[in-house]
Short mmCIF file of C-alpha atoms in Angstrom, two decimals:
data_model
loop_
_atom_site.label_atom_id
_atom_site.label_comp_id
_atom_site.label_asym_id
_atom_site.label_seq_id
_atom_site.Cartn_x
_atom_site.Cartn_y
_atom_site.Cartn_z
CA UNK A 1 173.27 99.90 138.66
CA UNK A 2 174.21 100.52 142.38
CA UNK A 3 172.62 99.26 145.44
CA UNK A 4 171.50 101.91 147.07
CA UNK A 5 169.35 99.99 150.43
CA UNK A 6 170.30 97.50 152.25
CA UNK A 7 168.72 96.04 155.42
CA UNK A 8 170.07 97.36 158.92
CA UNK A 9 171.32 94.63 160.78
CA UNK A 10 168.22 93.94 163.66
CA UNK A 11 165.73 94.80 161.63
CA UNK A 12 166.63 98.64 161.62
CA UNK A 13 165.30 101.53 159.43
CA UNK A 14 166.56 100.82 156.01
CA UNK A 15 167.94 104.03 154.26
CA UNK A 16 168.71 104.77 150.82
CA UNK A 17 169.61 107.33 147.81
CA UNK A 18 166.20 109.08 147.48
CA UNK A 19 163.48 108.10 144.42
CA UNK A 20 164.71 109.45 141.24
CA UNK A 21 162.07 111.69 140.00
CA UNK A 22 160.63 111.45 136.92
CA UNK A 23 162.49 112.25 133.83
CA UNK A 24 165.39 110.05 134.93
CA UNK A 25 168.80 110.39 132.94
CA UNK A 26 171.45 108.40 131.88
CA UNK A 27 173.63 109.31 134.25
CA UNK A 28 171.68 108.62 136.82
CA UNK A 29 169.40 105.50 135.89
CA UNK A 30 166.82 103.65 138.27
CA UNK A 31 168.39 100.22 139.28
CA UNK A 32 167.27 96.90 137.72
CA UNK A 33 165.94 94.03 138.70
CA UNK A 34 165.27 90.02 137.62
CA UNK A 35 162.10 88.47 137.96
CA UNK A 36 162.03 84.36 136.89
CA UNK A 37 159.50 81.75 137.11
CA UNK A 38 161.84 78.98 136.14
CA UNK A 39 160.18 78.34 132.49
CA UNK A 40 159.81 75.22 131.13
CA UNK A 41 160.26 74.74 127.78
CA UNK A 42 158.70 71.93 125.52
CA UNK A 43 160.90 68.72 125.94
CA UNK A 44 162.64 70.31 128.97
CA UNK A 45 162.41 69.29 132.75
CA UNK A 46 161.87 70.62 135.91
CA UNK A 47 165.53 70.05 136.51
CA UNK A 48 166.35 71.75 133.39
CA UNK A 49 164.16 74.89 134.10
CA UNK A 50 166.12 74.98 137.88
CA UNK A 51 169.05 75.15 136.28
CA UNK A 52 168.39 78.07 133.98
CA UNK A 53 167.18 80.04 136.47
CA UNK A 54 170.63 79.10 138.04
CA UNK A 55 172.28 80.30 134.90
CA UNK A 56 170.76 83.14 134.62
CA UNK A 57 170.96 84.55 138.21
CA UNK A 58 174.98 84.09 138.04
CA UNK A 59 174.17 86.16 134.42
CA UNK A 60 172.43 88.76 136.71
CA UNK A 61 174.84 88.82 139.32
CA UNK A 62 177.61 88.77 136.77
CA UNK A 63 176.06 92.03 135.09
CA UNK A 64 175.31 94.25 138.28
CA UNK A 65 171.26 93.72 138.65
CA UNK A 66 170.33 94.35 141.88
CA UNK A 67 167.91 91.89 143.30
CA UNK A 68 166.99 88.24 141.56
CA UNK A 69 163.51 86.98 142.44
CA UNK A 70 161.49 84.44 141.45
CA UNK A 71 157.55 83.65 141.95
CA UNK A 72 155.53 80.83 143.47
CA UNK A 73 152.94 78.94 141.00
CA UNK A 74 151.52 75.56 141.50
CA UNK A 75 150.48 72.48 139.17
CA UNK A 76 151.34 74.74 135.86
CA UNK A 77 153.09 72.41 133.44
CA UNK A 78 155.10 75.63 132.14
CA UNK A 79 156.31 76.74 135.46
CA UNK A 80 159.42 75.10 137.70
CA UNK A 81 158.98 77.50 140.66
CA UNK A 82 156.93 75.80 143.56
CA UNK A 83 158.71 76.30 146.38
CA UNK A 84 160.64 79.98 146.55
CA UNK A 85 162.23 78.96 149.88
CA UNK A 86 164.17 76.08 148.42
CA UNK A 87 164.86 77.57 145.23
CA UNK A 88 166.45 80.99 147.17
CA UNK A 89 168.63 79.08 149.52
CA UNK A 90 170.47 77.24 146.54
CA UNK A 91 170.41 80.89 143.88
CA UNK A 92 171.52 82.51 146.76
CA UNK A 93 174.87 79.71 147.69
CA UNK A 94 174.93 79.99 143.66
CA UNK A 95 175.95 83.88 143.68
CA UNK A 96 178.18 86.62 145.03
CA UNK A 97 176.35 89.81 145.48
CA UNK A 98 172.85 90.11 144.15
CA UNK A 99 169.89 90.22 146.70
CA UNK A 100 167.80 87.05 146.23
CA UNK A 101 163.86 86.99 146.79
CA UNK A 102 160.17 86.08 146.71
CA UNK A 103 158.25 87.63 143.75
CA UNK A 104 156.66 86.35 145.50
CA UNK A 105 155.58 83.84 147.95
CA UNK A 106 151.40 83.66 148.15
CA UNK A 107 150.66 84.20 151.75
CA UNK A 108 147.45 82.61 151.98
CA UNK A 109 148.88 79.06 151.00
CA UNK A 110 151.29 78.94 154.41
CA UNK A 111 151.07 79.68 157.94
CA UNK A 112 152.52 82.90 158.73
CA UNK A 113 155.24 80.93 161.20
CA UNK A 114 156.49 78.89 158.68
CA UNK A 115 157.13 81.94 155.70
CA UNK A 116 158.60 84.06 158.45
CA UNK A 117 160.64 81.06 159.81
CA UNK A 118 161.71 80.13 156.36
CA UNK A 119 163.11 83.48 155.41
CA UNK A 120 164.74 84.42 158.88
CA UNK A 121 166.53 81.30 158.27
CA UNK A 122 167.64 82.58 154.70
CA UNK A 123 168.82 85.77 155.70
CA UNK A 124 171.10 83.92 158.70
CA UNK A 125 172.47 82.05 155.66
CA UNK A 126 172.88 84.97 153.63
CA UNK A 127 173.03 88.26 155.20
CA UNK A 128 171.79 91.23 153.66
CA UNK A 129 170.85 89.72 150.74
CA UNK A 130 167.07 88.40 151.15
CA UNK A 131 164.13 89.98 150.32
CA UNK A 132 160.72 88.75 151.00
CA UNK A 133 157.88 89.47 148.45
CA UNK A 134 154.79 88.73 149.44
CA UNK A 135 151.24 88.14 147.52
CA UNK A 136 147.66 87.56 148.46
CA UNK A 137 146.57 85.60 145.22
CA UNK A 138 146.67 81.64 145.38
CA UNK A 139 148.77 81.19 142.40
CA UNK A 140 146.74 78.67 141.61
CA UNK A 141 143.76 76.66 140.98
CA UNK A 142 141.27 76.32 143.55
CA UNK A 143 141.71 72.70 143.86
CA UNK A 144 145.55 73.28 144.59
CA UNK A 145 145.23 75.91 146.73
CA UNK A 146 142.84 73.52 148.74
CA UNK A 147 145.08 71.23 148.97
CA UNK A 148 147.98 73.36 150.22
CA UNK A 149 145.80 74.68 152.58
CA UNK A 150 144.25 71.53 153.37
CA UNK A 151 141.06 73.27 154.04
CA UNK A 152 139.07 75.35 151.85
CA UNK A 153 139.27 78.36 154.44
CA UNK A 154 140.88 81.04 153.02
CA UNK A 155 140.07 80.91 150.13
CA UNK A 156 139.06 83.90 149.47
CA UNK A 157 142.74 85.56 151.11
CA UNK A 158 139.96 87.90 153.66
CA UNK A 159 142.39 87.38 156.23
CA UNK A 160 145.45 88.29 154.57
CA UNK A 161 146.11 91.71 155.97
CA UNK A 162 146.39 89.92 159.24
CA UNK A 163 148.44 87.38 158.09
CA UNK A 164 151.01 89.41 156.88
CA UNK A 165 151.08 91.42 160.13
CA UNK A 166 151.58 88.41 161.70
CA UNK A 167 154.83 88.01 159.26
CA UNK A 168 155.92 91.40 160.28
CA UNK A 169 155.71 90.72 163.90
CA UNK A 170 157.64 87.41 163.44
CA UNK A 171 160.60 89.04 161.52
CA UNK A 172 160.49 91.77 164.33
CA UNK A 173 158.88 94.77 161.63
CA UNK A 174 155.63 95.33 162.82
CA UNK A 175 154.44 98.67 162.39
CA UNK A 176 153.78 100.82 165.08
CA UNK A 177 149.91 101.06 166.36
CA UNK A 178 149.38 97.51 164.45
CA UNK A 179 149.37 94.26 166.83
CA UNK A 180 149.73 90.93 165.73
CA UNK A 181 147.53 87.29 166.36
CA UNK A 182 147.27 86.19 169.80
CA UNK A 183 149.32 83.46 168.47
CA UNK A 184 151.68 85.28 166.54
CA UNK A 185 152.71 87.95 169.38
CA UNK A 186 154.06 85.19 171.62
CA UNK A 187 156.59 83.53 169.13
CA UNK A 188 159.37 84.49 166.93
CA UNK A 189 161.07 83.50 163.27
CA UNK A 190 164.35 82.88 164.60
CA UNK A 191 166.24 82.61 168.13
CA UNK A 192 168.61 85.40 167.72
CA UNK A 193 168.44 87.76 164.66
CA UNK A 194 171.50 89.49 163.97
CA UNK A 195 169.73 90.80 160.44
CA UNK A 196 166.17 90.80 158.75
CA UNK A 197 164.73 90.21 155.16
CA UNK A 198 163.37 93.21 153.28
CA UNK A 199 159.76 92.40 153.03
CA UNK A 200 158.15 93.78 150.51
CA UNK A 201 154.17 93.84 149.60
CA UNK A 202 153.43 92.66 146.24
CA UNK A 203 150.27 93.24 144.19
CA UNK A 204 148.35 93.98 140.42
CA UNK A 205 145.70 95.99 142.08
CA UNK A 206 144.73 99.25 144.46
CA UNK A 207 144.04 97.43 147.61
CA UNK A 208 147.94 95.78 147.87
CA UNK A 209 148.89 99.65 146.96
CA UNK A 210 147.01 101.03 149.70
CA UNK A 211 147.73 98.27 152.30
CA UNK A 212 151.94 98.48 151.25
CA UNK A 213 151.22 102.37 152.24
CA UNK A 214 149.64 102.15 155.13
CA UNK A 215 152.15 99.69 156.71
CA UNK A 216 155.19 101.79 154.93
CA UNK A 217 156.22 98.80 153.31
CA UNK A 218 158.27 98.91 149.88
CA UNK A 219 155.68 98.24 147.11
CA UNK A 220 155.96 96.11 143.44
CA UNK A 221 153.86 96.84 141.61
CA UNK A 222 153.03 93.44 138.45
CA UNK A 223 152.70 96.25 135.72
CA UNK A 224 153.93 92.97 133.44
CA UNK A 225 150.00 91.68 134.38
CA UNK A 226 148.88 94.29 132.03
CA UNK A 227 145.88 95.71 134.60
CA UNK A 228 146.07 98.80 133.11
CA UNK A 229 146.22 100.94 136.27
CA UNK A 230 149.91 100.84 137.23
CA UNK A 231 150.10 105.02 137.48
CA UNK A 232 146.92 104.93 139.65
CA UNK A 233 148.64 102.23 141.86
CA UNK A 234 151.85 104.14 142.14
CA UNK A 235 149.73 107.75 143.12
CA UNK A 236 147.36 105.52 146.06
CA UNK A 237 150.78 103.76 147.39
CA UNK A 238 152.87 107.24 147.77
CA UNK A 239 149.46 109.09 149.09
CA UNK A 240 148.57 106.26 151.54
CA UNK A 241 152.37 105.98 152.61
CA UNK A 242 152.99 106.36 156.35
CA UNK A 243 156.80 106.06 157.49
CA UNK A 244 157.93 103.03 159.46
CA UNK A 245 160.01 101.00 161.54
CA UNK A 246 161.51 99.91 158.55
CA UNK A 247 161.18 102.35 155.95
CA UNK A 248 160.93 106.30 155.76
CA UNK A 249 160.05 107.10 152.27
CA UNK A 250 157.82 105.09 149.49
CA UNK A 251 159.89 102.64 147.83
CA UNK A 252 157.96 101.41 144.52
CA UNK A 253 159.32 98.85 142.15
CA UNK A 254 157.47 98.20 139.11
CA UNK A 255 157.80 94.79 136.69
CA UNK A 256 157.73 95.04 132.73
CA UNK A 257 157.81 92.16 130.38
CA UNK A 258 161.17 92.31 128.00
CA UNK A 259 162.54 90.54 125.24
CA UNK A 260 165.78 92.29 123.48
CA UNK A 261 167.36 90.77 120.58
CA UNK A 262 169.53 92.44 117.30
CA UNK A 263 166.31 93.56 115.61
CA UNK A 264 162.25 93.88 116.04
CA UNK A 265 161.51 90.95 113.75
CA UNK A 266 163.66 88.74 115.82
CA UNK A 267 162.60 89.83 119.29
CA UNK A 268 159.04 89.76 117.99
CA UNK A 269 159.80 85.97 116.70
CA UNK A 270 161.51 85.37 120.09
CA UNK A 271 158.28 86.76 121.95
CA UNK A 272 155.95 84.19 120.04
CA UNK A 273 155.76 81.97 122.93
CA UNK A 274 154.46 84.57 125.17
CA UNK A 275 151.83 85.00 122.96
CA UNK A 276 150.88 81.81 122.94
CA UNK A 277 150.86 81.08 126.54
CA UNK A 278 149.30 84.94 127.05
CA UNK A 279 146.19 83.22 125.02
CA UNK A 280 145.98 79.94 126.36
CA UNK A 281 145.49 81.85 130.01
CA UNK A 282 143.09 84.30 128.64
CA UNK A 283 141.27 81.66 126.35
CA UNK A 284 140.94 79.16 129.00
CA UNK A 285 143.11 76.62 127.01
CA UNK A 286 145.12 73.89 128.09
CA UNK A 287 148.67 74.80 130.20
CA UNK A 288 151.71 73.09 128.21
CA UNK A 289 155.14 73.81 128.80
CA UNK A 290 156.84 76.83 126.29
CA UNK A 291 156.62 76.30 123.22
CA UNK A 292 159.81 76.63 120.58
CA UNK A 293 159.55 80.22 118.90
CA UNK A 294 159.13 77.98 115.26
CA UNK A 295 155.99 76.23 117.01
CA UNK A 296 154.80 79.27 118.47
CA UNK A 297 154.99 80.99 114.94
CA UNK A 298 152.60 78.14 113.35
CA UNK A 299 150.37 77.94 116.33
CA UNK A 300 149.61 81.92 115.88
CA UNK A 301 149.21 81.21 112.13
CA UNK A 302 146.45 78.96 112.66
CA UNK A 303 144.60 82.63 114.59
CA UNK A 304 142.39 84.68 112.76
CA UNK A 305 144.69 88.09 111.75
CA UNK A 306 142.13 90.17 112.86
CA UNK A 307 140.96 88.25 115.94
CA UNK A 308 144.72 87.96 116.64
CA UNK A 309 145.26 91.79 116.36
CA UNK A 310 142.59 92.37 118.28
CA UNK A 311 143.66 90.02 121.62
CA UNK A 312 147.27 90.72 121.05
CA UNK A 313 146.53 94.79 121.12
CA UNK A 314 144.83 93.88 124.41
CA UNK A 315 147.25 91.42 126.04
CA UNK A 316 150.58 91.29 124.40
CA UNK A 317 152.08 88.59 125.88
CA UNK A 318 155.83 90.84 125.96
CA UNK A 319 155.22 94.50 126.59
CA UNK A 320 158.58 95.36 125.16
CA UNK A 321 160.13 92.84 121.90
CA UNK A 322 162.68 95.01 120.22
CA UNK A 323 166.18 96.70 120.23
CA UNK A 324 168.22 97.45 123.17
CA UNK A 325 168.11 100.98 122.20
CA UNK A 326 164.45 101.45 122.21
CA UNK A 327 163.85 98.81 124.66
CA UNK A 328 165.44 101.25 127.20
CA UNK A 329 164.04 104.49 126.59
CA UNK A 330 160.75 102.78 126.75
CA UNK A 331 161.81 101.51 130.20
CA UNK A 332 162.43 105.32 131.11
CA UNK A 333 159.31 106.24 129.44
CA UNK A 334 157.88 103.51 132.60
CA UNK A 335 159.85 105.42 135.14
CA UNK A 336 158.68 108.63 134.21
CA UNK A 337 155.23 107.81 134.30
CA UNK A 338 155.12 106.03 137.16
CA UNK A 339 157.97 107.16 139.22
CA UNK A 340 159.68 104.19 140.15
CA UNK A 341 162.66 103.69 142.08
CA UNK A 342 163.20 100.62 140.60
CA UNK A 343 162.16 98.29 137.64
CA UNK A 344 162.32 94.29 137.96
CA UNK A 345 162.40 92.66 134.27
CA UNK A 346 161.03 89.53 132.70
CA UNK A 347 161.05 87.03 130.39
CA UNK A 348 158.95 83.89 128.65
CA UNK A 349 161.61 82.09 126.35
CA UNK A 350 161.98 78.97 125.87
CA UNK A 351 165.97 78.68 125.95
CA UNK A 352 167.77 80.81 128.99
CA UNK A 353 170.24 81.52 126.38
CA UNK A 354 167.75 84.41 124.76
CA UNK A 355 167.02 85.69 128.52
CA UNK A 356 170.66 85.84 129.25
CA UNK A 357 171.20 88.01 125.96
CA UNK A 358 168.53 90.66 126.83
CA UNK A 359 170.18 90.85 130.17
CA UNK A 360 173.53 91.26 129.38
CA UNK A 361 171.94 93.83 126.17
CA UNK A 362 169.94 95.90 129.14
CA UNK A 363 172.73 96.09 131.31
CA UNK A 364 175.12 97.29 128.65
CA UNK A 365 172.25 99.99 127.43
CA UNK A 366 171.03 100.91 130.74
#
C-alpha cells in the first residue's frame, strides 16, 4: 500500500500514479484506508473510545494504510467523535506517517472561517499529512444541529455549495471561474501557508458526486451507507469531472463496512453489534452505546427469523463478516465495479482489539 499523492506545498496541483482500472491485481492493489467513529462500547467511556481510536491509528500506521479518518456525530451515546479538529491534532502527534482526516466534518454546523482555519492550522502542525473531508448532512438531530448552529437557518444545508467554496477560497483552492462570499474573498485560513490540506467532498448521494466533479475535487463516496447507487455515483463524478487547481484527474475513494476474523461464524458473531445498532437506526429505537457480541446475539434472538432475514438482507449492518481471503477479493470485486482508486474500511466492534485484527488480517491479504 504506497502513497501515491501528496499535497504540493502552496496549495499546488496534486499528482499521482493514475486510477487503477478495473480488474485490479495483486500486484498492483488499490491503497487502503481507515475510517473510525471512536465507538463506544457498553460500560466504556468517551475516554476509552479516544483511546482506541488512538490504538488503532498507530495499528494503521504501523501496517502501511494510507490515510486515518474519522467522522463528526453529535449527542449519539455510541459515538466518541464530536469534534474531528481536536481529535486529528492529537492522532496526528500520535503517528509517524499516515495522512490524518475528516470523514468528515459536516459543513453546515460551522462557519466556513473557522473549518478552514482549523485545518490550515493542522496541516502547519503536520505537513502533508491532513486531509479535509467534508459533508453536507447535520450528523445529527435537528435539535443539535440547532444548537450548533444556534439558529435554525440552515437547516436544510441549501447553502452548502457556497459554503464550501468559501472553504476552498480560504485554503487558497478555489476553482477557477467560481468566486467566493463577499466575506470570504477578503480573509484567509492562515497568515503564511507553506502547505494545504487535501480537501476532499464527501457524500451517499448524486448531488455530492456531481458537485465533487464539477469543482475537480477528490470524491468518497459512503458505499458503507448501503444507498444502493455507489456505481451510478462513481459514473456522474468521473462524467461531471472538470480538472483543477488542485487536481487533474477524478480521484474516487469508496468506504465498505469490514469485519475479518479466523472463520464466517466468528466474524458473523463479531458483526452482531452492527446489526443491532443497523436496526435501532432504521427502527427508530433508542441509541445505546455497542453492545457486547454475547448481548448482541440474544438481542437478535428475541427478532422474528423471518422479519430478521428480511431487514438484515436489506441493511446488513457489516457488508463484509468473513475470512481474510474472501474478505479481499470481495473488496476487488468493489474496485472493479466501481473503479476506485482507493477504498477506506470500517468497523462497529465493541473492543478495538477485533478492529485491530481485521486490520493487521487486510493488510497482510491485501
Amino acid at each position: 500500500m504506497t502513497d501515491g499523492i501528496r499535497p504540493a506545498a502552496g496549495g499546488g496541483k496534486q499528482s499521482r500514479t493514475g486510477r487503477v482500472a478495473p480488474g485490479v491485481t495483486t500486484e498492483n492493489p488499490v491503497p487502503l484506508s481507515v475510517l473510525d467513529l471512536s465507538p463506544v462500547g457498553t460500560g466504556r467511556t468517551s475516554a476509552d473510545a479516544l483511546a482506541d481510536s488512538t490504538a488503532l491509528a498507530r495499528a494503521a500506521d504501523r501496517l502501511g494504510y494510507r490515510r486515518f479518518w474519522v467522522a463528526e456525530h453529535h449527542a449519539m451515546p455510541a459515538v466518541a467523535s464530536t469534534s474531528p479538529a481536536v481529535l486529528l491534532a492529537h492522532l496526528a502527534a500520535s503517528t509517524e506517517r499516515i495522512r490524518v482526516g475528516s470523514g468528515g466534518v459536516m459543513l453546515p454546523n460551522h462557519p466556513s472561517l473557522v473549518v478552514a482555519e482549523q485545518f490550515a492550522m493542522l496541516e502547519a502542525l503536520h505537513p502533508g499529512r491532513v486531509d479535509l473531508g467534508i459533508g453536507r448532512a447535520p450528523g445529527a438531530d435537528p435539535v443539535t444541529a440547532a444548537a450548533l448552529r444556534r439558529t435554525v437557518d440552515g437547516l436544510g444545508a441549501e447553502d452548502f455549495p457556497a459554503e464550501l467554496l468559501d472553504v476552498l477560497h480560504l485554503l487558497g483552492q478555489l476553482p477557477q471561474g467560481r468566486a467566493a462570499s463577499a466575506t470570504a474573498s477578503r480573509l484567509i485560513a492562515t497568515p503564511a501557508a507553506t502547505g494545504t490540506p487535501q480537501v476532499w467532498l464527501l457524500g451517499s448521494s448524486t448531488f455530492s458526486a456531481q458537485l465533487a466533479g464539477e469543482l475537480g475535487l477528490p470524491f468518497s463516496y459512503a458505499h458503507h451507507f448501503g444507498t444502493g447507487i455507489t456505481t451510478q455515483a462513481a459514473e456522474v463524478y468521473r462524467s461531471a469531472f472538470r480538472p483543477s487547481a488542485v487536481l487533474d484527474a477524478p480521484l474516487l475513494m469508496v468506504s465498505a463496512s469490514v469485519i475479518v476474523a479466523e472463520s464466517d461464524e466468528r466474524a458473523e458473531w463479531l458483526a452482531g453489534p452492527s446489526k443491532v445498532m443497523a436496526l435501532r437506526l432504521r427502527t427508530r429505537g433508542a441509541l445505546a452505546p455497542i453492545e457486547t457480541p454475547e448481548d448482541a446475539e440474544q438481542l437478535l434472538a428475541t427478532i422474528d427469523p423471518e422479519q430478521a432475514r428480511d431487514f438484515f438482507s436489506r441493511v446488513a449492518g457489516t457488508q463484509i463478516a468473513t475470512t481474510a481471503d474472501v474478505a479481499v477479493e470481495r473488496l476487488r470485486e468493489l474496485v472493479a465495479r466501481t473503479g476506485a482508486d482507493e477504498l477506506v474500511v470500517t468497523a462497529t466492534t465493541h473492543a478495538v482489539e477485533d478492529r485491530i485484527a481485521t486490520l493487521e488480517a487486510l493488510a497482510a491479504a491485501w
